Amino acid sequence: MGAAYDVEAIVVGAGVVGLACARALAAAGREAWVLEAEAKAGEGISSRNSGVIHAGLYYPTGSLKARLCLRGNALLYAWCEAHAVPHRRLGKLVVAAAGGEIDALRALQARALANGVQGLRWLQAAQARNLEPALRCAAALESPSSGIVDVPAYVLSLVAAIERAGGRVLTRMRVERVAREGDGFRVETADGGAARCRWLVNAAGLGAVELAHRIDGLDARHVPTLHYAAGHYYALHGRAPFARLIYPLPQPQGLGVHLGFDLAGRARFGPDVRWLAAPDYRFDDGRRARFADAVRAWWPALRDEDLAPDFVGVRPKLAGPGEPMADFRIDDASVHGLRGLVNLFGIESPGLTASLALGEEVRDRLARSSA
């Protein structure tokens, strides 16, 4: 950026959540710019995940994750249809691998129903095998509204929608400092440029906490500690003998090592959890045997050598090792007192599914703050 500009809203971070926020603002007639530090949109968390459209099974009833996942699921499928984004409603089986897990699967079913998830079906072992003959389990919960999406295509569709509505997505724009200026904000970038905005959305993902500490006037008490969790993914040599997503019961730190697919039908397993002091995308192939053991609990035919290292993703978690899963944090002026600022913290799974709903939520909170 050159000299200072004026724009109504600036969103920092061009992942799917930041783009969805900017798209919601632009569609409401608000001029919105997205500032992204990387060379192109969608290069952070959005490029290194399972690409799954979740149904809303897992999250505590009444939580932001539950509400926004359910709403986002419907919005995302509709968006994909309207904008020709490749996707597939594969369905998912969450499995109780052994009889001792059936009570936990029943509890998951009850939570999902309380969250408003539709179409769930309880499957006895024989029914599950009729659907997926290679599967071994004591019971399964079928979720027909789970699926997959081409994330890069979704990112491009959001960028196009923002630009059609008069917004801009500016890459290689690293935000160095945010100063309070009148009723708005002055956003300064590493290239020496600056822009004044009325509204500021911090959707910087892994960098959201770091950015928050650079916002003048934001009390540090309102900035959480972020925990980084690496997740390894292994690809499967050859085709998987499954037509649906297969998930184990969720673990305290995540959804467990599951089977997913890309739109070409290539199967992959992941993610696991490895805690980090800072984001690190190096692949540790020493985890292969543990991966294979986890999958063999429900697919006994898998061999260690069937797995090939794929990639590592890093998730921004608000809950650290041994702590229960945390909810999304959407901090507006009612939390921190800075009118026109929304900080998004800990937007991990189901952030992709919830992205359009998160955009609506941020848009509405900003509008209320200015009423």
Short mmCIF file of C-alpha atoms in Angstrom, two decimals:
data_model
loop_
_atom_site.label_atom_id
_atom_site.label_comp_id
_atom_site.label_asym_id
_atom_site.label_seq_id
_atom_site.Cartn_x
_atom_site.Cartn_y
_atom_site.Cartn_z
CA MET A 1 0.00 0.00 0.00
CA GLY A 2 1.13 3.54 -0.64
CA ALA A 3 -0.17 6.51 1.30
CA ALA A 4 -3.02 6.16 3.79
CA TYR A 5 -6.39 5.09 2.41
CA ASP A 6 -9.83 5.03 3.94
CA VAL A 7 -11.98 1.91 3.82
CA GLU A 8 -14.94 0.86 5.93
CA ALA A 9 -13.66 -2.58 6.99
CA ILE A 10 -10.32 -4.35 7.02
CA VAL A 11 -10.09 -8.08 7.62
CA VAL A 12 -6.64 -9.43 8.48
CA GLY A 13 -6.19 -12.96 7.19
CA ALA A 14 -7.28 -14.46 3.86
CA GLY A 15 -8.10 -17.95 5.01
CA VAL A 16 -11.63 -19.22 4.50
CA VAL A 17 -12.85 -17.53 7.68
CA GLY A 18 -11.35 -14.12 6.94
CA LEU A 19 -12.59 -14.28 3.36
CA ALA A 20 -16.07 -15.31 4.50
CA CYS A 21 -16.14 -12.34 6.90
CA ALA A 22 -15.12 -9.94 4.13
CA ARG A 23 -17.61 -11.47 1.74
CA ALA A 24 -20.44 -11.06 4.26
CA LEU A 25 -19.49 -7.42 4.84
CA ALA A 26 -19.11 -6.69 1.12
CA ALA A 27 -22.43 -8.36 0.32
CA ALA A 28 -24.06 -6.06 2.90
CA GLY A 29 -22.73 -3.03 1.05
CA ARG A 30 -19.69 -2.44 3.25
CA GLU A 31 -16.42 -1.72 1.50
CA ALA A 32 -14.04 -4.43 2.73
CA TRP A 33 -10.38 -5.16 2.20
CA VAL A 34 -8.58 -8.35 3.19
CA LEU A 35 -4.90 -8.11 4.09
CA GLU A 36 -2.95 -11.36 3.79
CA ALA A 37 0.71 -11.79 4.72
CA GLU A 38 1.29 -14.73 2.37
CA ALA A 39 1.65 -14.67 -1.42
CA LYS A 40 -1.90 -15.84 -2.03
CA ALA A 41 -5.18 -16.41 -0.23
CA GLY A 42 -5.81 -19.66 1.62
CA GLU A 43 -2.16 -20.50 2.32
CA GLY A 44 -2.43 -20.99 6.09
CA ILE A 45 -4.71 -23.30 8.08
CA SER A 46 -7.11 -23.44 5.13
CA SER A 47 -4.57 -25.27 2.95
CA ARG A 48 -3.64 -27.95 5.49
CA ASN A 49 -6.73 -29.71 6.81
CA SER A 50 -9.09 -32.58 6.08
CA GLY A 51 -11.41 -30.57 3.81
CA VAL A 52 -14.43 -32.08 5.56
CA ILE A 53 -17.88 -30.51 5.78
CA HIS A 54 -18.99 -31.41 9.30
CA ALA A 55 -22.56 -31.96 10.43
CA GLY A 56 -22.25 -30.64 14.01
CA LEU A 57 -22.14 -33.90 15.95
CA TYR A 58 -19.36 -33.24 18.40
CA TYR A 59 -19.71 -29.84 20.02
CA PRO A 60 -21.38 -28.96 23.33
CA THR A 61 -24.99 -27.96 22.90
CA GLY A 62 -25.33 -24.18 22.91
CA SER A 63 -21.69 -23.58 21.99
CA LEU A 64 -20.62 -21.36 19.12
CA LYS A 65 -19.08 -24.40 17.46
CA ALA A 66 -22.38 -26.29 17.56
CA ARG A 67 -24.54 -23.40 16.36
CA LEU A 68 -22.21 -22.11 13.67
CA CYS A 69 -21.28 -25.57 12.37
CA LEU A 70 -24.94 -26.51 11.88
CA ARG A 71 -25.72 -23.19 10.16
CA GLY A 72 -22.47 -23.29 8.21
CA ASN A 73 -23.12 -26.80 6.92
CA ALA A 74 -26.29 -25.66 5.15
CA LEU A 75 -24.70 -22.42 3.93
CA LEU A 76 -21.60 -24.16 2.58
CA TYR A 77 -23.50 -26.77 0.58
CA ALA A 78 -25.71 -24.03 -0.88
CA TRP A 79 -22.66 -21.90 -1.70
CA CYS A 80 -20.93 -24.79 -3.44
CA GLU A 81 -24.00 -25.43 -5.58
CA ALA A 82 -24.44 -21.76 -6.46
CA HIS A 83 -20.76 -21.13 -7.26
CA ALA A 84 -19.81 -24.46 -8.88
CA VAL A 85 -17.35 -25.35 -6.11
CA PRO A 86 -16.56 -29.08 -6.31
CA HIS A 87 -17.87 -30.96 -3.29
CA ARG A 88 -19.39 -34.30 -2.41
CA ARG A 89 -21.91 -35.27 0.26
CA LEU A 90 -20.27 -38.59 1.11
CA GLY A 91 -21.76 -39.18 4.53
CA LYS A 92 -19.82 -40.27 7.58
CA LEU A 93 -19.74 -43.24 9.92
CA VAL A 94 -18.57 -42.60 13.48
CA VAL A 95 -17.66 -46.00 14.85
CA ALA A 96 -17.55 -47.74 18.18
CA ALA A 97 -14.66 -50.07 17.40
CA ALA A 98 -15.45 -52.32 20.37
CA GLY A 99 -18.40 -52.97 22.65
CA GLY A 100 -16.90 -50.85 25.41
CA GLU A 101 -17.32 -47.75 23.23
CA ILE A 102 -21.05 -48.13 22.55
CA ASP A 103 -22.15 -46.00 25.52
CA ALA A 104 -19.87 -43.19 24.36
CA LEU A 105 -21.31 -43.44 20.85
CA ARG A 106 -24.84 -43.26 22.29
CA ALA A 107 -23.83 -40.13 24.20
CA LEU A 108 -22.49 -38.62 20.98
CA GLN A 109 -25.77 -39.39 19.24
CA ALA A 110 -27.72 -37.69 22.04
CA ARG A 111 -25.52 -34.59 21.82
CA ALA A 112 -25.88 -34.42 18.04
CA LEU A 113 -29.66 -34.65 18.30
CA ALA A 114 -29.68 -31.92 20.95
CA ASN A 115 -27.64 -29.78 18.55
CA GLY A 116 -30.31 -30.20 15.88
CA VAL A 117 -28.42 -32.51 13.52
CA GLN A 118 -30.87 -34.22 11.16
CA GLY A 119 -30.87 -37.61 9.48
CA LEU A 120 -28.71 -39.54 11.95
CA ARG A 121 -29.05 -43.32 11.91
CA TRP A 122 -27.82 -45.83 14.46
CA LEU A 123 -26.25 -48.90 12.84
CA GLN A 124 -25.64 -52.25 14.42
CA ALA A 125 -22.41 -53.98 13.42
CA ALA A 126 -24.04 -56.00 10.62
CA GLN A 127 -25.77 -52.92 9.20
CA ALA A 128 -22.50 -51.00 9.18
CA ARG A 129 -20.76 -53.87 7.38
CA ASN A 130 -23.53 -53.92 4.77
CA LEU A 131 -22.62 -50.33 3.96
CA GLU A 132 -18.86 -50.73 4.34
CA PRO A 133 -17.83 -54.42 4.14
CA ALA A 134 -14.20 -53.71 5.11
CA LEU A 135 -15.23 -52.03 8.36
CA ARG A 136 -14.95 -53.74 11.73
CA CYS A 137 -16.99 -52.18 14.53
CA ALA A 138 -19.48 -52.93 17.29
CA ALA A 139 -21.83 -50.15 16.15
CA ALA A 140 -21.77 -46.96 14.10
CA LEU A 141 -23.57 -43.65 13.82
CA GLU A 142 -24.32 -42.58 10.26
CA SER A 143 -24.29 -38.86 9.44
CA PRO A 144 -25.59 -38.27 5.90
CA SER A 145 -24.92 -34.51 5.86
CA SER A 146 -21.13 -34.84 6.24
CA GLY A 147 -19.03 -34.40 3.13
CA ILE A 148 -15.93 -32.94 1.50
CA VAL A 149 -15.15 -29.73 -0.37
CA ASP A 150 -12.40 -28.56 -2.71
CA VAL A 151 -10.92 -25.96 -0.37
CA PRO A 152 -8.74 -24.13 -2.95
CA ALA A 153 -11.78 -23.78 -5.23
CA TYR A 154 -13.85 -22.51 -2.30
CA VAL A 155 -11.14 -19.95 -1.49
CA LEU A 156 -11.14 -18.70 -5.09
CA SER A 157 -14.93 -18.44 -5.09
CA LEU A 158 -14.85 -16.26 -1.97
CA VAL A 159 -12.14 -14.02 -3.43
CA ALA A 160 -14.21 -13.60 -6.60
CA ALA A 161 -17.34 -12.77 -4.60
CA ILE A 162 -15.49 -10.14 -2.57
CA GLU A 163 -14.08 -8.51 -5.68
CA ARG A 164 -17.45 -8.55 -7.48
CA ALA A 165 -18.93 -6.70 -4.52
CA GLY A 166 -16.25 -4.01 -4.71
CA GLY A 167 -13.87 -5.38 -2.08
CA ARG A 168 -10.18 -6.19 -2.44
CA VAL A 169 -7.94 -9.07 -1.37
CA LEU A 170 -4.38 -7.80 -0.96
CA THR A 171 -1.58 -10.35 -0.54
CA ARG A 172 1.97 -9.93 0.78
CA MET A 173 0.54 -7.44 3.27
CA ARG A 174 1.85 -8.23 6.73
CA VAL A 175 0.25 -6.11 9.44
CA GLU A 176 2.86 -4.69 11.80
CA ARG A 177 0.79 -2.47 14.08
CA VAL A 178 -2.75 -1.27 14.66
CA ALA A 179 -3.34 2.12 16.26
CA ARG A 180 -6.62 3.52 17.50
CA GLU A 181 -7.46 6.59 15.43
CA GLY A 182 -10.65 8.47 16.27
CA ASP A 183 -13.56 6.04 16.12
CA GLY A 184 -11.60 3.64 13.94
CA PHE A 185 -8.20 2.08 13.40
CA ARG A 186 -5.01 2.81 11.52
CA VAL A 187 -3.56 -0.43 10.15
CA GLU A 188 0.15 -0.25 9.34
CA THR A 189 1.82 -2.81 7.12
CA ALA A 190 5.40 -4.02 6.78
CA ASP A 191 5.86 -2.23 3.45
CA GLY A 192 5.40 1.13 5.17
CA GLY A 193 1.82 1.62 4.04
CA ALA A 194 -1.20 2.31 6.19
CA ALA A 195 -4.98 2.36 5.89
CA ARG A 196 -7.66 3.81 8.12
CA CYS A 197 -10.77 1.74 8.72
CA ARG A 198 -13.93 1.94 10.77
CA TRP A 199 -14.12 -1.78 11.45
CA LEU A 200 -11.28 -4.26 11.97
CA VAL A 201 -11.58 -8.05 11.97
CA ASN A 202 -8.65 -10.09 13.24
CA ALA A 203 -8.99 -13.40 11.39
CA ALA A 204 -5.27 -14.10 11.30
CA GLY A 205 -5.57 -17.76 12.38
CA LEU A 206 -2.27 -18.96 13.80
CA GLY A 207 -1.19 -15.32 14.00
CA ALA A 208 -4.35 -13.96 15.63
CA VAL A 209 -2.92 -13.77 19.15
CA GLU A 210 0.32 -12.19 17.93
CA LEU A 211 -1.67 -9.59 15.97
CA ALA A 212 -3.92 -8.87 18.95
CA HIS A 213 -0.86 -7.98 21.02
CA ARG A 214 0.00 -5.36 18.37
CA ILE A 215 -3.36 -3.58 18.59
CA ASP A 216 -2.87 -0.42 20.63
CA GLY A 217 -5.43 -0.06 23.39
CA LEU A 218 -6.37 -3.74 23.55
CA ASP A 219 -5.88 -4.90 27.12
CA ALA A 220 -3.63 -7.96 27.24
CA ARG A 221 -6.12 -9.58 29.63
CA HIS A 222 -8.39 -10.03 26.61
CA VAL A 223 -5.77 -11.87 24.56
CA PRO A 224 -5.69 -15.63 25.22
CA THR A 225 -2.75 -18.00 25.19
CA LEU A 226 -2.64 -19.98 21.97
CA HIS A 227 -1.50 -23.61 21.83
CA TYR A 228 -0.18 -25.03 18.57
CA ALA A 229 -1.13 -28.60 17.69
CA ALA A 230 0.46 -30.23 14.67
CA GLY A 231 -1.54 -32.88 12.88
CA HIS A 232 0.11 -35.40 10.55
CA TYR A 233 -1.72 -36.81 7.54
CA TYR A 234 -0.79 -40.02 5.75
CA ALA A 235 -2.03 -40.85 2.25
CA LEU A 236 -3.08 -44.37 1.35
CA HIS A 237 -1.31 -46.25 -1.44
CA GLY A 238 -4.07 -47.39 -3.77
CA ARG A 239 -7.80 -46.94 -3.29
CA ALA A 240 -9.55 -47.37 0.04
CA PRO A 241 -12.33 -49.98 0.24
CA PHE A 242 -14.69 -47.37 1.71
CA ALA A 243 -17.23 -44.99 0.19
CA ARG A 244 -17.78 -42.82 3.27
CA LEU A 245 -15.76 -40.85 5.76
CA ILE A 246 -14.87 -43.09 8.71
CA TYR A 247 -14.25 -41.52 12.12
CA PRO A 248 -13.41 -43.03 15.50
CA LEU A 249 -14.98 -41.62 18.64
CA PRO A 250 -13.66 -38.12 19.32
CA GLN A 251 -10.75 -37.62 21.70
CA PRO A 252 -10.36 -34.76 24.23
CA GLN A 253 -7.89 -32.91 21.94
CA GLY A 254 -9.55 -33.57 18.59
CA LEU A 255 -11.67 -35.84 16.43
CA GLY A 256 -9.13 -38.65 16.20
CA VAL A 257 -7.31 -40.22 13.25
CA HIS A 258 -9.99 -40.63 10.61
CA LEU A 259 -10.37 -41.59 6.97
CA GLY A 260 -11.00 -38.76 4.54
CA PHE A 261 -10.86 -38.25 0.79
CA ASP A 262 -10.05 -35.57 -1.71
CA LEU A 263 -12.32 -34.92 -4.69
CA ALA A 264 -10.23 -37.27 -6.86
CA GLY A 265 -10.99 -40.14 -4.47
CA ARG A 266 -7.52 -40.28 -2.92
CA ALA A 267 -7.74 -41.47 0.68
CA ARG A 268 -5.81 -40.02 3.60
CA PHE A 269 -5.73 -40.57 7.34
CA GLY A 270 -5.26 -37.98 10.06
CA PRO A 271 -4.75 -35.86 11.94
CA ASP A 272 -2.99 -36.86 15.13
CA VAL A 273 -1.96 -34.33 17.80
CA ARG A 274 1.61 -33.21 18.52
CA TRP A 275 2.00 -30.13 20.69
CA LEU A 276 4.42 -27.46 19.49
CA ALA A 277 5.99 -24.32 20.89
CA ALA A 278 5.61 -22.66 17.46
CA PRO A 279 4.18 -23.71 14.08
CA ASP A 280 6.36 -26.37 12.45
CA TYR A 281 5.38 -28.24 9.28
CA ARG A 282 8.14 -30.85 9.26
CA PHE A 283 6.82 -34.39 8.86
CA ASP A 284 7.75 -37.00 11.49
CA ASP A 285 7.44 -40.39 9.79
CA GLY A 286 8.16 -42.06 13.11
CA ARG A 287 4.44 -41.74 13.82
CA ARG A 288 3.49 -44.21 11.08
CA ALA A 289 3.13 -47.29 13.32
CA ARG A 290 0.87 -45.44 15.78
CA PHE A 291 -1.24 -44.19 12.88
CA ALA A 292 -1.62 -47.67 11.46
CA ASP A 293 -2.52 -49.09 14.88
CA ALA A 294 -5.22 -46.44 15.34
CA VAL A 295 -6.77 -47.21 11.96
CA ARG A 296 -6.54 -50.99 12.42
CA ALA A 297 -8.96 -50.68 15.33
CA TRP A 298 -11.69 -50.43 12.66
CA TRP A 299 -9.88 -51.52 9.47
CA PRO A 300 -7.77 -54.55 10.42
CA ALA A 301 -6.46 -55.11 6.88
CA LEU A 302 -4.35 -51.94 6.82
CA ARG A 303 -0.58 -52.50 6.73
CA ASP A 304 2.02 -49.99 7.90
CA GLU A 305 3.55 -49.91 4.43
CA ASP A 306 0.19 -48.90 2.91
CA LEU A 307 0.72 -45.40 4.35
CA ALA A 308 2.72 -42.63 2.66
CA PRO A 309 3.60 -39.30 4.33
CA ASP A 310 1.29 -36.57 3.03
CA PHE A 311 1.40 -33.28 4.95
CA VAL A 312 1.28 -31.60 8.36
CA GLY A 313 -1.30 -29.05 9.44
CA VAL A 314 -1.12 -26.85 12.54
CA ARG A 315 -4.24 -25.97 14.51
CA PRO A 316 -4.65 -22.92 16.78
CA LYS A 317 -6.05 -24.31 20.02
CA LEU A 318 -7.26 -22.40 23.04
CA ALA A 319 -7.10 -25.57 25.17
CA GLY A 320 -3.71 -27.07 25.87
CA PRO A 321 -2.60 -30.63 26.64
CA GLY A 322 -4.97 -32.43 28.99
CA GLU A 323 -7.63 -29.72 28.82
CA PRO A 324 -11.15 -30.22 27.41
CA MET A 325 -11.89 -28.93 23.93
CA ALA A 326 -12.47 -25.16 23.88
CA ASP A 327 -15.11 -23.20 22.00
CA PHE A 328 -14.48 -20.57 19.35
CA ARG A 329 -13.83 -17.10 20.72
CA ILE A 330 -15.44 -14.19 18.90
CA ASP A 331 -14.44 -11.17 20.98
CA ASP A 332 -16.21 -7.92 20.17
CA ALA A 333 -16.53 -4.63 22.06
CA SER A 334 -18.71 -6.27 24.70
CA VAL A 335 -15.59 -8.21 25.73
CA HIS A 336 -12.68 -5.81 25.17
CA GLY A 337 -14.33 -2.38 24.93
CA LEU A 338 -12.89 -1.37 21.53
CA ARG A 339 -15.85 -0.52 19.33
CA GLY A 340 -15.46 -1.76 15.77
CA LEU A 341 -12.96 -4.54 16.57
CA VAL A 342 -13.67 -8.27 16.38
CA ASN A 343 -10.95 -10.77 17.32
CA LEU A 344 -11.37 -14.39 16.23
CA PHE A 345 -9.36 -16.76 18.42
CA GLY A 346 -9.04 -20.54 18.29
CA ILE A 347 -10.86 -20.98 14.99
CA GLU A 348 -9.92 -24.60 14.38
CA SER A 349 -12.28 -27.38 13.31
CA PRO A 350 -15.12 -26.90 12.39
CA GLY A 351 -13.92 -23.52 11.11
CA LEU A 352 -14.08 -24.53 7.44
CA THR A 353 -17.66 -25.77 7.75
CA ALA A 354 -18.66 -22.80 9.90
CA SER A 355 -16.88 -20.18 7.77
CA LEU A 356 -19.91 -18.62 6.09
CA ALA A 357 -21.83 -18.65 9.38
CA LEU A 358 -18.85 -17.04 11.11
CA GLY A 359 -18.95 -14.36 8.42
CA GLU A 360 -22.60 -13.69 9.18
CA GLU A 361 -21.89 -13.58 12.91
CA VAL A 362 -19.04 -11.09 12.56
CA ARG A 363 -21.03 -8.89 10.18
CA ASP A 364 -23.98 -8.78 12.56
CA ARG A 365 -21.85 -8.04 15.62
CA LEU A 366 -20.13 -5.16 13.86
CA ALA A 367 -23.47 -3.77 12.70
CA ARG A 368 -24.87 -3.94 16.23
CA SER A 369 -21.80 -2.20 17.63
CA SER A 370 -22.40 0.73 15.29
CA ALA A 371 -26.15 0.98 15.79
#
